[in-house]
Every structure is written in C-alpha cells, then in structure tokens.
XYZ file of C-alpha atoms in Angstrom:
628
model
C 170.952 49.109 -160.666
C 168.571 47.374 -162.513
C 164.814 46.688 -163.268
C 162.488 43.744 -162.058
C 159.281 42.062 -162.727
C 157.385 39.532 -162.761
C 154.482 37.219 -160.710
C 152.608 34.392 -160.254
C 149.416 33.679 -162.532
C 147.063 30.601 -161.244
C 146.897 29.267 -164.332
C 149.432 29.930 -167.861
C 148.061 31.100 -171.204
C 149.467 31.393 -174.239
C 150.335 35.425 -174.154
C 152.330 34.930 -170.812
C 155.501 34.773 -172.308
C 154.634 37.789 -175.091
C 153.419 39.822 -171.852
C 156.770 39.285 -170.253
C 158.647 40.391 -173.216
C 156.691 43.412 -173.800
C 157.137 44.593 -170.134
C 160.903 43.721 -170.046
C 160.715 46.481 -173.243
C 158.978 48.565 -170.778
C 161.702 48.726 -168.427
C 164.463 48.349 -170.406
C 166.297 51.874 -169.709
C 166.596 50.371 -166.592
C 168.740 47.504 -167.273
C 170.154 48.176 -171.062
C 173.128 46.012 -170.704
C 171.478 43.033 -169.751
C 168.359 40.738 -169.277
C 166.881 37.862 -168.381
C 163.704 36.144 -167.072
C 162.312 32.429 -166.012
C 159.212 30.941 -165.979
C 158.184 28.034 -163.472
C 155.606 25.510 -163.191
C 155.221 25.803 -158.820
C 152.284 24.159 -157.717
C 150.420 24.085 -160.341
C 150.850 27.595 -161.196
C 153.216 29.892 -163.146
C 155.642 31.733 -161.581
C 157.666 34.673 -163.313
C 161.031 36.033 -162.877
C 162.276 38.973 -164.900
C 165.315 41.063 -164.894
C 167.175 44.072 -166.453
C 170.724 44.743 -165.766
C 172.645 47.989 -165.421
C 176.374 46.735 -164.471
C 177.763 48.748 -161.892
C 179.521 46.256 -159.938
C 180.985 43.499 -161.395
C 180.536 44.141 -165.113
C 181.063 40.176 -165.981
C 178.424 37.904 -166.745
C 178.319 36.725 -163.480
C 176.131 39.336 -162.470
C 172.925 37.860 -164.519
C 169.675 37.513 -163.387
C 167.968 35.783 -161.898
C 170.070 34.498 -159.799
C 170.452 31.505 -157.613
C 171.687 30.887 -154.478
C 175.018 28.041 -154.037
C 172.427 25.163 -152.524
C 169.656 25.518 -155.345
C 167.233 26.585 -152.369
C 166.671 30.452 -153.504
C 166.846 32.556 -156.457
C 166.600 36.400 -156.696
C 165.776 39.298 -159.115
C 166.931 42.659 -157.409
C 167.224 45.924 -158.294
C 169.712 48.527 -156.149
C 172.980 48.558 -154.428
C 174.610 46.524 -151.198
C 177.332 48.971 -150.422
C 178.449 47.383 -147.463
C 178.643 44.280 -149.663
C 182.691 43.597 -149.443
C 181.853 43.561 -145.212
C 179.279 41.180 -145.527
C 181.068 38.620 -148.178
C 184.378 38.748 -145.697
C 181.776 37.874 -142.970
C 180.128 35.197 -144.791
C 183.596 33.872 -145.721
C 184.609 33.430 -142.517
C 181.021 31.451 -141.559
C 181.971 28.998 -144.512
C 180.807 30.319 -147.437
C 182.417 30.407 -151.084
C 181.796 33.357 -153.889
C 181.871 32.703 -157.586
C 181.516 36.668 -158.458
C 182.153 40.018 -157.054
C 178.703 41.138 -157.073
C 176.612 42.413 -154.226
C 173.755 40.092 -155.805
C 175.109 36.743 -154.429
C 175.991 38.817 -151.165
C 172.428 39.396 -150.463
C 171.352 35.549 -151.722
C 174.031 34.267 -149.355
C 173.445 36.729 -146.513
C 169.734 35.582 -146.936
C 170.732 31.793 -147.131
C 172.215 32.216 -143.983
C 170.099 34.374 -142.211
C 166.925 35.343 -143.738
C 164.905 38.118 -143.223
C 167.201 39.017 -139.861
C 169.927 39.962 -143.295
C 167.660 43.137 -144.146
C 169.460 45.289 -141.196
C 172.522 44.452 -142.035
C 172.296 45.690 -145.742
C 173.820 49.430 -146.114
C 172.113 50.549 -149.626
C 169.067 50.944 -151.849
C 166.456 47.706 -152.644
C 163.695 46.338 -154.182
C 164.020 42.337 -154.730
C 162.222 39.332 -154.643
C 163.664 36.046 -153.452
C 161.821 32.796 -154.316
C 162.169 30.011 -151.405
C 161.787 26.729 -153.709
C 161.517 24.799 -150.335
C 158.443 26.648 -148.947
C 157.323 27.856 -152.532
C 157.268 31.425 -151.684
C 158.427 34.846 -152.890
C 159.480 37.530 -150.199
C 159.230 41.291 -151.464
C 161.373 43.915 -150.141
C 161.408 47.252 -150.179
C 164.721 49.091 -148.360
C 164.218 50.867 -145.787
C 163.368 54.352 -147.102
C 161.724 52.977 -150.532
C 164.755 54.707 -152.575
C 164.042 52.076 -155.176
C 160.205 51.632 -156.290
C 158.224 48.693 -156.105
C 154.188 48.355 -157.603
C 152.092 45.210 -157.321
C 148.816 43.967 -158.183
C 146.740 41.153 -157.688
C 144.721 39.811 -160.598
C 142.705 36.702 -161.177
C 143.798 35.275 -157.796
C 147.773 35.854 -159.036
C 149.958 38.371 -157.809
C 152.298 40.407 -160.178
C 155.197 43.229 -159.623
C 157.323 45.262 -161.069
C 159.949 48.193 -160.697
C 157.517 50.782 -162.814
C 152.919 50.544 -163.831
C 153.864 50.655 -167.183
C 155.447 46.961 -166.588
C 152.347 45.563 -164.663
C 149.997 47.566 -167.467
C 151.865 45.003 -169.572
C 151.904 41.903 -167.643
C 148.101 42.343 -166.534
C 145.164 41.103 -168.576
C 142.772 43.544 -168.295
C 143.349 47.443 -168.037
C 144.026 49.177 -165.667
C 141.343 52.079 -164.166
C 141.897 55.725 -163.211
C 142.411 55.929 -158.790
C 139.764 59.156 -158.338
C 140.497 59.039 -154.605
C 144.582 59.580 -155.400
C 143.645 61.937 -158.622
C 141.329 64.192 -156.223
C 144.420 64.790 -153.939
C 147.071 65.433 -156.185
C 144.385 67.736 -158.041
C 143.022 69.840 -155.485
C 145.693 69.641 -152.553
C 148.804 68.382 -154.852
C 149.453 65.237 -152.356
C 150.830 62.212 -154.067
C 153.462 59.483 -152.744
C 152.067 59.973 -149.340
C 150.897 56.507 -148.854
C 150.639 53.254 -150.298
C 147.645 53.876 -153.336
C 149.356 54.426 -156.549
C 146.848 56.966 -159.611
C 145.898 53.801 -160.351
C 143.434 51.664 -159.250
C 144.460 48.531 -157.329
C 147.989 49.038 -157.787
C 150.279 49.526 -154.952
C 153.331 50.556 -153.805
C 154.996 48.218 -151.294
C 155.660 50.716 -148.373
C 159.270 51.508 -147.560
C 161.330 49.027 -145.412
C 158.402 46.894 -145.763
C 158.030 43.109 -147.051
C 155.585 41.334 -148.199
C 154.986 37.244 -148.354
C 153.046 35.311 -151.128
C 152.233 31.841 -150.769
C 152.001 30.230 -154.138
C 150.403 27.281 -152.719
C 147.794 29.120 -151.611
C 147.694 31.560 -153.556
C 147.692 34.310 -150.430
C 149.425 37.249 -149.497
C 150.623 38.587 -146.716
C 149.598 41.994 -145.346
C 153.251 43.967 -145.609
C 154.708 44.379 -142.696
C 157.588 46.629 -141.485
C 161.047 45.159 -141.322
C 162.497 48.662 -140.572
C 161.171 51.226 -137.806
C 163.476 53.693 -136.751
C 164.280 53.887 -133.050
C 163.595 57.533 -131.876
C 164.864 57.683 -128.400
C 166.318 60.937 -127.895
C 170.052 61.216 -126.707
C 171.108 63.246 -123.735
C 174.776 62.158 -123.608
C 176.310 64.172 -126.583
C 177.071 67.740 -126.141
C 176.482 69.526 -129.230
C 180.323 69.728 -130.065
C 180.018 65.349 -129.817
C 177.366 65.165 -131.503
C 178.978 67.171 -134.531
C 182.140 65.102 -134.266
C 179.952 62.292 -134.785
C 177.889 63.018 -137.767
C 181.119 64.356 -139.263
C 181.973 60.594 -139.274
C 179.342 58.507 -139.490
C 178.685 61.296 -142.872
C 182.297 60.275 -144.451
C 181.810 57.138 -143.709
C 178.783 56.726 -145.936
C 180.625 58.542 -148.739
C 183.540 56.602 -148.639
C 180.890 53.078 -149.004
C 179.110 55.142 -151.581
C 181.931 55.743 -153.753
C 182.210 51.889 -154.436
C 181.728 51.521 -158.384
C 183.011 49.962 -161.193
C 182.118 52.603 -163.414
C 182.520 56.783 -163.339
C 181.183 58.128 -160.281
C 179.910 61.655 -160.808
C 177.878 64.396 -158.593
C 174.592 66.271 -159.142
C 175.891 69.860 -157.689
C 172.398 72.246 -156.914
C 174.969 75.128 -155.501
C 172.743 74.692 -151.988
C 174.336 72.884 -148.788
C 173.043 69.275 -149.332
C 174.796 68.672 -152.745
C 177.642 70.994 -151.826
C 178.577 68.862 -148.912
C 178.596 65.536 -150.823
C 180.758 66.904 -153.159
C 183.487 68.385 -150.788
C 182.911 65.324 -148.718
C 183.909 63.180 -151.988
C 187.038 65.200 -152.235
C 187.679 64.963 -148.805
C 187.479 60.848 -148.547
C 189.231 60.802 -152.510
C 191.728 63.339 -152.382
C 192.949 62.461 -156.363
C 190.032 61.118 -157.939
C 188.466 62.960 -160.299
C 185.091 64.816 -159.800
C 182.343 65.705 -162.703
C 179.228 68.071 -161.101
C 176.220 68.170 -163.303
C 173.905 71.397 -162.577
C 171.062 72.451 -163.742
C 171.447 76.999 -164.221
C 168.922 79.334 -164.181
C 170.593 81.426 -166.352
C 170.018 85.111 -165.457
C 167.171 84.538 -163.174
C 167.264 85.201 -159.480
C 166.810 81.611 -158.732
C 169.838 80.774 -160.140
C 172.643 78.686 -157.697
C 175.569 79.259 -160.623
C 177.933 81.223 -158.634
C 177.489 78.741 -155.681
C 177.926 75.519 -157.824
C 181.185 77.464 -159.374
C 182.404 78.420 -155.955
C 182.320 74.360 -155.143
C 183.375 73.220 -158.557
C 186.745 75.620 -157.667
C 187.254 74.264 -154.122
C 187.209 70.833 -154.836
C 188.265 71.138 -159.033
C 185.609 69.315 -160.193
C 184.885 69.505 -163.775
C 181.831 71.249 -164.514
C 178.821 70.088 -166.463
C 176.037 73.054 -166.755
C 172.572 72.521 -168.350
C 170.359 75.645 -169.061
C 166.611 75.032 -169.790
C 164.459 76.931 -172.012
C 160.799 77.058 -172.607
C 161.528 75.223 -175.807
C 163.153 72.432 -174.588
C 160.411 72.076 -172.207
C 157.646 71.429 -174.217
C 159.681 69.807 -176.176
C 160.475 66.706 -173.688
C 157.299 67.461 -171.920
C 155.724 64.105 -172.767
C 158.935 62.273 -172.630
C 159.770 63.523 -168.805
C 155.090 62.688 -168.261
C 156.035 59.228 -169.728
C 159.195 59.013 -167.477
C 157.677 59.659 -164.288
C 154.525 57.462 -164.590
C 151.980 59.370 -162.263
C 151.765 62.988 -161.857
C 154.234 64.936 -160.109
C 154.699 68.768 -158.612
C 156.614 71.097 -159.879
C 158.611 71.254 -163.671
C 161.319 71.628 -161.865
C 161.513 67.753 -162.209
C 162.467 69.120 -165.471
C 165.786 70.317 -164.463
C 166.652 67.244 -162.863
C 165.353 65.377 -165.511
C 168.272 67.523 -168.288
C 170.649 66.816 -165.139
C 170.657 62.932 -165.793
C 170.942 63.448 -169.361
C 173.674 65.719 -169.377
C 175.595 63.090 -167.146
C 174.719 60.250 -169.771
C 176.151 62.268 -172.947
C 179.187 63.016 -170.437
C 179.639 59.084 -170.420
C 179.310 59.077 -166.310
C 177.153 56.119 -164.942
C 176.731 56.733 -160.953
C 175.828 60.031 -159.281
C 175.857 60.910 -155.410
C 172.947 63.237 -154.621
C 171.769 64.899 -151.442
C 168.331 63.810 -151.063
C 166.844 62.709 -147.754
C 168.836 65.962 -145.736
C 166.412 68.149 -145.471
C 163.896 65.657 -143.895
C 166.725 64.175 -141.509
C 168.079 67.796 -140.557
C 164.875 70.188 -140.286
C 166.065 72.142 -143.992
C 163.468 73.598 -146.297
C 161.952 76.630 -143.660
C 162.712 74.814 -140.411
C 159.342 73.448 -139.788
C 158.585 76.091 -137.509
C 155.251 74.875 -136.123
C 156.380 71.734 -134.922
C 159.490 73.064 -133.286
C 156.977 75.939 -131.354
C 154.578 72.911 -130.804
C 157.510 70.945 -128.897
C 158.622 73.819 -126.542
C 154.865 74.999 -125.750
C 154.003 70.984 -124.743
C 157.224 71.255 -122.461
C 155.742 74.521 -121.119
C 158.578 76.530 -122.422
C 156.136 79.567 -123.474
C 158.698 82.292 -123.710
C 161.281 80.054 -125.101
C 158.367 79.150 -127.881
C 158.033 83.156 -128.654
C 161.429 83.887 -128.389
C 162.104 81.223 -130.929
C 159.279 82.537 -133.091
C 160.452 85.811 -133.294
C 164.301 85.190 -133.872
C 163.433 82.507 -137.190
C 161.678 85.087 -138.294
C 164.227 87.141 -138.671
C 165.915 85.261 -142.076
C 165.348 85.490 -145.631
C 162.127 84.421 -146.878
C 160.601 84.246 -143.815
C 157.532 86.376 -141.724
C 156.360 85.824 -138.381
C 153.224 85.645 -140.042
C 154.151 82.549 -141.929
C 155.555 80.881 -138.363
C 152.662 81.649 -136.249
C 150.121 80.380 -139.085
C 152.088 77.228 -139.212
C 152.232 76.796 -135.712
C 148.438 77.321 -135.333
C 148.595 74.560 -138.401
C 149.872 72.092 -135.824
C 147.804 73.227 -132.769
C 144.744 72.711 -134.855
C 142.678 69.881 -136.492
C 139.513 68.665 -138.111
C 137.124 71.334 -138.961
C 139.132 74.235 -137.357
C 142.229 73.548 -139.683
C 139.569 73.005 -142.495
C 137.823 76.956 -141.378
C 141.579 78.124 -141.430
C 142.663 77.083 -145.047
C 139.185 78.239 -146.384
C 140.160 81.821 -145.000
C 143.711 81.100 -146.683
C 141.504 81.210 -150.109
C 141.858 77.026 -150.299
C 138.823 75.235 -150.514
C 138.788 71.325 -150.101
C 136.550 71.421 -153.510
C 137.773 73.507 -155.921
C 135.072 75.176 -159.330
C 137.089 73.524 -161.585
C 136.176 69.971 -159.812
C 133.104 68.110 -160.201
C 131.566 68.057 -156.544
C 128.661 65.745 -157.383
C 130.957 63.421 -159.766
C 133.016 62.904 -156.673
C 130.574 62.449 -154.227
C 128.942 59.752 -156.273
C 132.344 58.138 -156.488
C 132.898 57.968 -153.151
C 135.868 60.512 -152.757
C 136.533 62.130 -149.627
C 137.013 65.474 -150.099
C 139.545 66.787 -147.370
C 142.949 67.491 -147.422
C 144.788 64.542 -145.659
C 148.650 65.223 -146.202
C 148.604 66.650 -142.308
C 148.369 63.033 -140.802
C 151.401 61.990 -138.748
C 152.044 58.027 -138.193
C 154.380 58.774 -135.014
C 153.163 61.037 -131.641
C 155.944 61.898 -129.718
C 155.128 64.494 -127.325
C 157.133 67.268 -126.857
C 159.330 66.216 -129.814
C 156.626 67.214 -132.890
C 159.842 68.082 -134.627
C 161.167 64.622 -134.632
C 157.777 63.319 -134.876
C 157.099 65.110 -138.461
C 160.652 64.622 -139.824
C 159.861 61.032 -139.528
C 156.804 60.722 -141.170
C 158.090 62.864 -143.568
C 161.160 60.283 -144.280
C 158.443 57.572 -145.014
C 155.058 59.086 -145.848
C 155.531 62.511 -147.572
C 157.525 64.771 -148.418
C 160.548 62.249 -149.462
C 158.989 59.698 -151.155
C 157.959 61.744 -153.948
C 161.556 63.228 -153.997
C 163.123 59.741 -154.483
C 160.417 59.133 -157.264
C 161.316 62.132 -158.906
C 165.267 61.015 -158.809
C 164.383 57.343 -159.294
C 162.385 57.785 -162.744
C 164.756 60.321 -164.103
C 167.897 58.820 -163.308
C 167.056 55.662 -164.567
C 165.722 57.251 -167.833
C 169.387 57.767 -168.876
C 170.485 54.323 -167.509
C 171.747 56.633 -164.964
C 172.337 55.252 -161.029
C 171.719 58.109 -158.566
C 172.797 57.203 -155.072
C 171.507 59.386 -151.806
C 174.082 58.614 -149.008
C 172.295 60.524 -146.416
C 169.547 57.437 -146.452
C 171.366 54.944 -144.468
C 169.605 54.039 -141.550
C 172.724 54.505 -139.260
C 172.985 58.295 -140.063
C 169.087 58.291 -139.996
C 168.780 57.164 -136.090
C 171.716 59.407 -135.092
C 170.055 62.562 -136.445
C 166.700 62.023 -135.152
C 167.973 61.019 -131.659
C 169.487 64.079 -130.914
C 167.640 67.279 -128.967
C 165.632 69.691 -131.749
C 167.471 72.120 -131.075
C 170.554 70.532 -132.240
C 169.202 70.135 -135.790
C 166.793 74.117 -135.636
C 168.988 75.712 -133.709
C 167.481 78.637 -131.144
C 167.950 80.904 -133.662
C 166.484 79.255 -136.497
C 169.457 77.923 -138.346
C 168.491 74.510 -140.262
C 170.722 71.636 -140.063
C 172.127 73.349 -137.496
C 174.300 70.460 -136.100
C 175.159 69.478 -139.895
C 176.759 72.876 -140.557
C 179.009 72.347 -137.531
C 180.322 68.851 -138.511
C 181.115 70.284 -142.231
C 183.407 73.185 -141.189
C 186.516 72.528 -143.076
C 185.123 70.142 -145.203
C 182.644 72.629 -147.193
C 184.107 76.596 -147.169
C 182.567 78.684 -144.271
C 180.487 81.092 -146.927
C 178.117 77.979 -147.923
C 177.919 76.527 -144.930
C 176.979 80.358 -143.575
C 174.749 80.855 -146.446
C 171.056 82.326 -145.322
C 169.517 82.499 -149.280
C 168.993 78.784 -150.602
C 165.943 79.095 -152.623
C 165.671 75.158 -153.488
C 166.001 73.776 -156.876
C 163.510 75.232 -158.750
C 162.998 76.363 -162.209
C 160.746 79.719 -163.554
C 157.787 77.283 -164.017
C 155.524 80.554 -164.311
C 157.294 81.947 -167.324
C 158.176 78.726 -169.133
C 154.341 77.526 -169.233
C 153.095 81.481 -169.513
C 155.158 81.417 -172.982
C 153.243 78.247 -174.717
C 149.571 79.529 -173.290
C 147.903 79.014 -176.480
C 149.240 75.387 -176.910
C 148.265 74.240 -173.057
C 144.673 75.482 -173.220
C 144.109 73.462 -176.406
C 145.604 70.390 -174.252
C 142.865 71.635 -171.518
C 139.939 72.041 -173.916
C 140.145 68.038 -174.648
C 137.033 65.898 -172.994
C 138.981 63.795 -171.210
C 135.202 61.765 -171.044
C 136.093 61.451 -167.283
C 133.665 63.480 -165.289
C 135.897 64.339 -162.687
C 137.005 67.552 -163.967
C 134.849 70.909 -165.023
C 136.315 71.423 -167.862
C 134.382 74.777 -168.567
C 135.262 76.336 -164.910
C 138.892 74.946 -165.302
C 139.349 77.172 -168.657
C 137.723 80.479 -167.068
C 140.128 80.204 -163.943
C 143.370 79.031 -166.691
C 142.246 82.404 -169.033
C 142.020 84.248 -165.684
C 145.629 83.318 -164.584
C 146.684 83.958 -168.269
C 145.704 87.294 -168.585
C 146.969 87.978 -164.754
C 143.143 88.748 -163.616
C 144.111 86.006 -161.055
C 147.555 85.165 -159.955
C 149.783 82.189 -160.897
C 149.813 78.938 -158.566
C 150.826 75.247 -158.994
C 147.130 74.268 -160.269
C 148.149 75.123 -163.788
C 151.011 73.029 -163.637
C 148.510 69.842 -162.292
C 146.127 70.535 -164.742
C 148.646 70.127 -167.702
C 150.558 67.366 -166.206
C 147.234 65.501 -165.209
C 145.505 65.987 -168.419
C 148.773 64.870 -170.390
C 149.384 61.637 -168.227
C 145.622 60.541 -168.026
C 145.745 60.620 -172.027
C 149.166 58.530 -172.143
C 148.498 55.944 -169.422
C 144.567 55.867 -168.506
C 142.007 57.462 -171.338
C-alpha cells in the first residue's frame, strides 16, 4: 500500500523538483517506510515519477519505487495490492520469466510486459498505478475495477499531473486551485458527493473506477478514460437457491483465504453487524490458529451501540478485542485533523468512528485490516431497496406479487409501508414529478440558506441528480441500481471514507467482497435470491454463512449501521460551531445570515435536527483549509 504522484510538465523550471518534494511530504502517511521519485527528460519534456512505500509484502528493498520492468521497456509507480500475485508469478514462470523479489510490484510489470492492458482482468486486488512505456513514450493510468484506491489528475499548462490525494496535485500545480460550485451545490443542498468523476475542486478529476487513461507525451494528449472493467449482468437461471449458496460460500472463502496474504499483522475492523461479522468468522474459518485482533468503534450506552454483537463474535472466534469509545471531546478535538484527512467533504461524523478505528489498530501495532465494505451494494443490505425490487415485479406484470412483497418488508424493524411505497413511487417517477414529490417531502432543490442568484450566475444547475442510473435493465431495477451504486454512488464515497482514514495511520484496509469474481456471481443471480420475498437482505448471503457465523447474527432483524450520536456530539459544542458559521467565507455561495437563523432554530429545537448542520460545519471547515 503505498502513495503515488507525479506528471508530465511541457517544459522544466527550477521549482519542479521542490514541488515534488513538498507533495511526496503530502502523502507521506501513505508510504512512511519508504520513497522515491525520478525525473525524465522524454521528448523534450519532463516527466515525473513519485512514490511512497508502505511494506506489506516483501519488506526488502526490493520493493522500491519506481520500478522497472527486466527488459528496461517499462517502469511503474503503484499503489494497492495483487493478491492473486503468487498465481500469476508461477504463471509467468512457466511462460519464461525470472523474479528478482517477492513483490506483487514486478508481478504486475511482468504480467504487463507480457500482456498489456489484457493483464488488468487477471489482477485479484486493489489499484491505482501508472506504467511508463519508454518505447511509445507513454504513461497508462489505472484505476481497479471498483476505484478502492483513489486516483486525481489535472491538466495544467498543456502537462498532465496525478496523484493518490488534491493535496499532492495542490502541490505539484503552479497556480491554485479554485472552489467546484457545481460539486459544492450538491453536497450542500442534496449531500451527493463521489457520484461521478468532478472532484470539490475545479478541474480536478477522479479517474473513474476500472477505468484507464492514456497520455501521449509526444503529443502532449490524453486520452478520454475508457472502461477496462464492465461487469457482465446476465442473470442465471441454472442455480437453485441451495447452489447458488454453496457457491458464494466458496467463491467468499476463497477471497479471504487470498486476502489474508501479508507480511505483516493482519487484523479486522468488527462493526457487530453481518458484513464485518462474517469476515471475521470467515478468517477463523480459512485460519483455524492464527490469531485475530477486532477493532470496534462502541457507542457506549446509547441505543446505537453494536457492543454485545461485536463481543458475541469476538467469543466465537477468540479474537482479541480492541474497543474505542468516542466522546464529544475527542471530536472536536480531531475535527480538523479527520477534515484534513479526508480532503473534500464527507456525510456523516460517523467517519469519525472509523477514523479512531484505524488509530486504535496503529497504537495496537497491526498493519492490514479486512473490512466488509462493498456487501451491502452487492447483496441489496441497508433497507432492501424496496422501490426497485417493486419496480422489477410490476415491469414483469407481477402486480400482486409487487403488493404482497410491499406489505411483508414492511413488516421489519425500522421499516413503514409508507417509506416502501414512497420509494417505489421514487422509481416510477422522474423529472418534474419526482421534483413536486420531494418539495411536498419539505426538500427544496434551493435551500434559504443558499444564494439562488449567486448560483444562477455561476451556472449551477440546481436539481438533485444522485437518482441517475448508468445501466437499464428492465425488469431487473434491482440489479440495475446495485450496479450503479458499486461504481457511481453510494460505494465510492464509502471506499473514500476507508481509503483516507486507513491510510492516515499507515494503516492498509482490504474489502474482500470487491473482487470482480464474487461481484458477477451476486448480481447474476434472480432478485429474489439476494431480497428475499419476505424482505430479508442478503438473503442468499445469510444462507451460505450458516455455520460459519452463529445463527443469532445471521437471524438478526436490528442492524442500525455504523453510526455515531452525531446530534448530541455537535448539540454539545453549539456555541463554538456557530462562531465557525459566522465567518465570511467571501464566497457568495452561501447566505450566511439565513444559514444562522435555521442553525439557532435547530439549536434551540424550534426546528428539528438533520444532516445540513453537519455539511455546513464540515464545508465551512474544509473550504478554509484547502480553498479560501
């Protein structure tokens, strides 16, 4: 796990080399053990290659960066993991190829000396790398396939530069970098971020996931990025439910058991809910003697707390436990720190909790984590996306199978039939009807506290856009939105989240649900394999962990997410936040007078509590650090 950067400028300067220092700083927590970086004269121009090293596999020098291939003909800076990597080298052995190191970095620069970009479906892990071809005198820029490792570029003065995190191009780039009022009106007013390829600032970019990009330095061009990965969503009709259960139960351990591969202490992030639970058991099951650390985050005697879940796990498997309790303190305390961390703006503070998570791993001396991100958007978790599973049936003309449905997930904790049939009139609505809905919801698409007329003048459009769906597959809107939400929402601000607060601690947090192979299995199967009729999430995924997880988690209807009290803990430091709120940020965007009234209002409970608050303080704090 490591950190890159770097670029090509048209023509050097004397500050080149100082910029590249001063974003290698940048990104150091990345890489602490290690670093590295070329410049090259190519054509004319200047070509930059930076690195930061966390060892995880093969701890020797061998593993510096960059790197170059055996023939001279490539060299590489990557950041991520090639689990499969021991398959591949024995592969690569037996076409004729000799290894000088144990590291999965010279796998991937031999795999792609042999056979280029057709080498991307063969990897099994997490990416982001760029490979220079000194025969063509190009870069290639990949992202893997469900962007669990970040990439940002820019293009300046005809050049083109990257880097793992903004504050690294901020420091490579000339000039400044501007405020992205299209991206800061969504996250604002809707909270939509990481739903596309616009970063909060403007003109930098995130390559999309399983996407790469070309630059010719010649020419000083770039490709448009293109996708190397696009999941194939034929549905299966050949599995009973039982096979298809069976199946995932394997394909599952298999990805632990790759997952597992480290050279340093492996450890667990344990939420108490079914995701984390079933990594860990799953670990235990594949390992029967290693030994197992959990790190949780407790909401100590609050009713969202997962304690006697985690402990119930931590018992089954005896893992050693590692608890982390957060107070309102501590909070504002790291605030700026976690703001800094995460580079843009972000939901919820319970980023918070994951944030002490990491850092409670690092003090316990415990490098790699396995976490369950990416289940709920492969398995239908959170509520069971109800609208698009009653879209589905009611485009197969299964009306009464649609109600039934309806009226039986209503039936679990948390849930109303209210809630389903609004969200199912969500999806069987658009345009100006959805817009007429949400206004009578109390949600307006300009909010008081926004400037209207500053936004219009800046060319913002003002509508909520996090409904749009890339893939239209009728009769399977279920499948349809879990896919989108694998690469255009939902997820991708999940993996930032983990991504930027892992790495803070020189931690490496590893998601083995993302592989692609366990991705296509899931979302071939029949919707009602992963919703069941009944409304059970990961329906299918509770079958295929009996006797791996106990029964009582796996039969659990109460998961209520990880989440801290983010009501109470910014209610308590009131005073402090509306001074942060009363500053002129000197941006025009915001009404600063109509944002007080409506923070006083939710204050003094004349108005009740929502996630705006939470924007407002994290936008007002990161525009001041990054922007103003």
């Amino acid at each position: 796990m490591c950190g890159i950067l770097g670029g090509v400028w048209k023509q050097a300067d004397n500050s080149l080399e100082g910029r590249v220092k001063s974003a290698l700083v940048t990104i150091q927590h990345r890489g602490p053990n290690d670093s590295g970086y070329e410049i090259t004269s190519v054509n004319g121009s200047c070509l930059v290659l930076g690195h930061t090293r966390l060892s995880i596999i093969d701890l020797s020098s061998a593993g510096h960066q960059p790197m170059y291939s055996h023939d001279r003909k490539y060299s590489v800076v990557f950041n991520g993991e090639i689990y499969n990597y021991r398959e591949l080298r024995s592969e690569l052995i037996a076409l004729g190829y000799a290894f000088k190191s144990d590291s999965d970095t010279e796998v991937l620069l031999t795999a792609w000396q042999h056979w280029r970009e057709a080498s991307l479906p063969k990897l099994v892990g997490m990416f982001a790398f760029v490979m220079f071809d000194h025969d063509r005198n190009t870069i290639s820029c990949v992202r893997d396939a469900f962007g669990i490792k970040p990439f940002f570029y820019t293009c300046e003065d005809g050049g083109f530069i990257f880097a793992s995190e903004v504050p690294a191009i901020k420091a490579l780039k000339k000039g400044r970098v501007e405020l992205n009022w299209q991206r800061a009106y969504a996250y604002l007013a809707h909270g939509d971020y990481d739903t596309n390829s616009d970063t909060f600032f403007q003109g930098v970019y995130h390559l999309p996931p399983g996407h790469i990009v070309h630059y010719q330095i010649a020419m000083g061009q770039m490709t448009t990025p293109e996708p190397w990965y696009v999941p194939r969503l034929e549905e299966r009709t050949d599995l009973s439910f039982k096979d298809a259960a069976d199946e995932l139960r394997e394909r599952f351990l298999n990805s632990i058991r790759l997952h597992l591969r480290s050279d340093v202490p492996v450890g667990a992030a344990l939420s108490g809910g079914l995701d984390s639970s079933a990594v860990v058991c799953a670990m235990r099951h594949v390992e029967p003697d290693m030994p197992i650390n959990t790190f949780s985050y407790i909401a100590k005697g609050d009713v969202l707390s997962e304690e006697l879940w985690a402990d119930k796990i931590n018992d089954y498997v005896g893992a050693n436990a590692n608890k982390v309790i957060v107070s309102s303190e501590e909070l504002m305390r790291d605030l700026d720190d976690m703001i800094r961390v995460q580079g843009e703006p972000f939901g919820s503070t319970s980023i918070y909790a994951q944030y002490r998570v990491y850092k409670l791993a690092s003090e316990r001396g415990v490098t790699v984590t396995l976490d369950g991100q990416g289940a709920d958007e492969m398995l239908a978790g959170y509520s069971g996306y109800p609208g698009q599973r009653v879209r589905s049936l009611i485009e197969k003309g299964a009306y009464t199978e649609a109600f039934s449905f309806l009226r039986r997930w209503s039936k679990w904790p948390g849930r109303s039939l209210k809630w389903g049939v609004g969200s199912a009139l969500g999806q069987l609505t658009s345009g100006s009807v959805n817009d007429f809905l949400r206004l009578l919801d109390g949600r307006k698409n300009i909010p008081d506290w926004l400037d209207g007329k500053a936004l219009e003048h800046a060319g913002v459009l003002c509508k909520n856009s996090r409904r749009h769906c890339t893939v239209d597959i009728q009769g399977r809107r279920l499948i349809s939105e879990l896919t989108s939400s694998l690469h255009h929402r939902g997820l991708q601000h999940l993996l930032r989240h983990g991504d930027r607060n892992s790495m803070r601690f020189s931690i490496e947090s590893r998601v083995p649900f993302l592989t692609t192979d366990l991705t296509e299995f899931l979302l071939s199967l029949p919707e009602d394999y992963l919703i069941s009729r009944d409304g059970e999430t990961k329906h299918v995924f509770r079958a295929a962990m009996r006797g791996i997880v106990p029964d009582e988690v796996l039969d659990r209807r109460d998961k209520v997410g990880f989440q801290t009290p983010e009501k109470d803990l910014l209610i308590a430091h009131a005073s402090e936040i509306r001074k942060w709120l009363a500053e002129d940020l000197d941006l025009g965007l915001i009404n600063r007078d109509a944002l007080l009234v409506r923070f006083d209002d939710i204050v003094s409970h004349k108005s009740p509590y929502t996630s705006e608050l939470w924007r407002w303080i994290n936008f007002y704090r990161w525009y001041a650090m990054f922007v103003g």
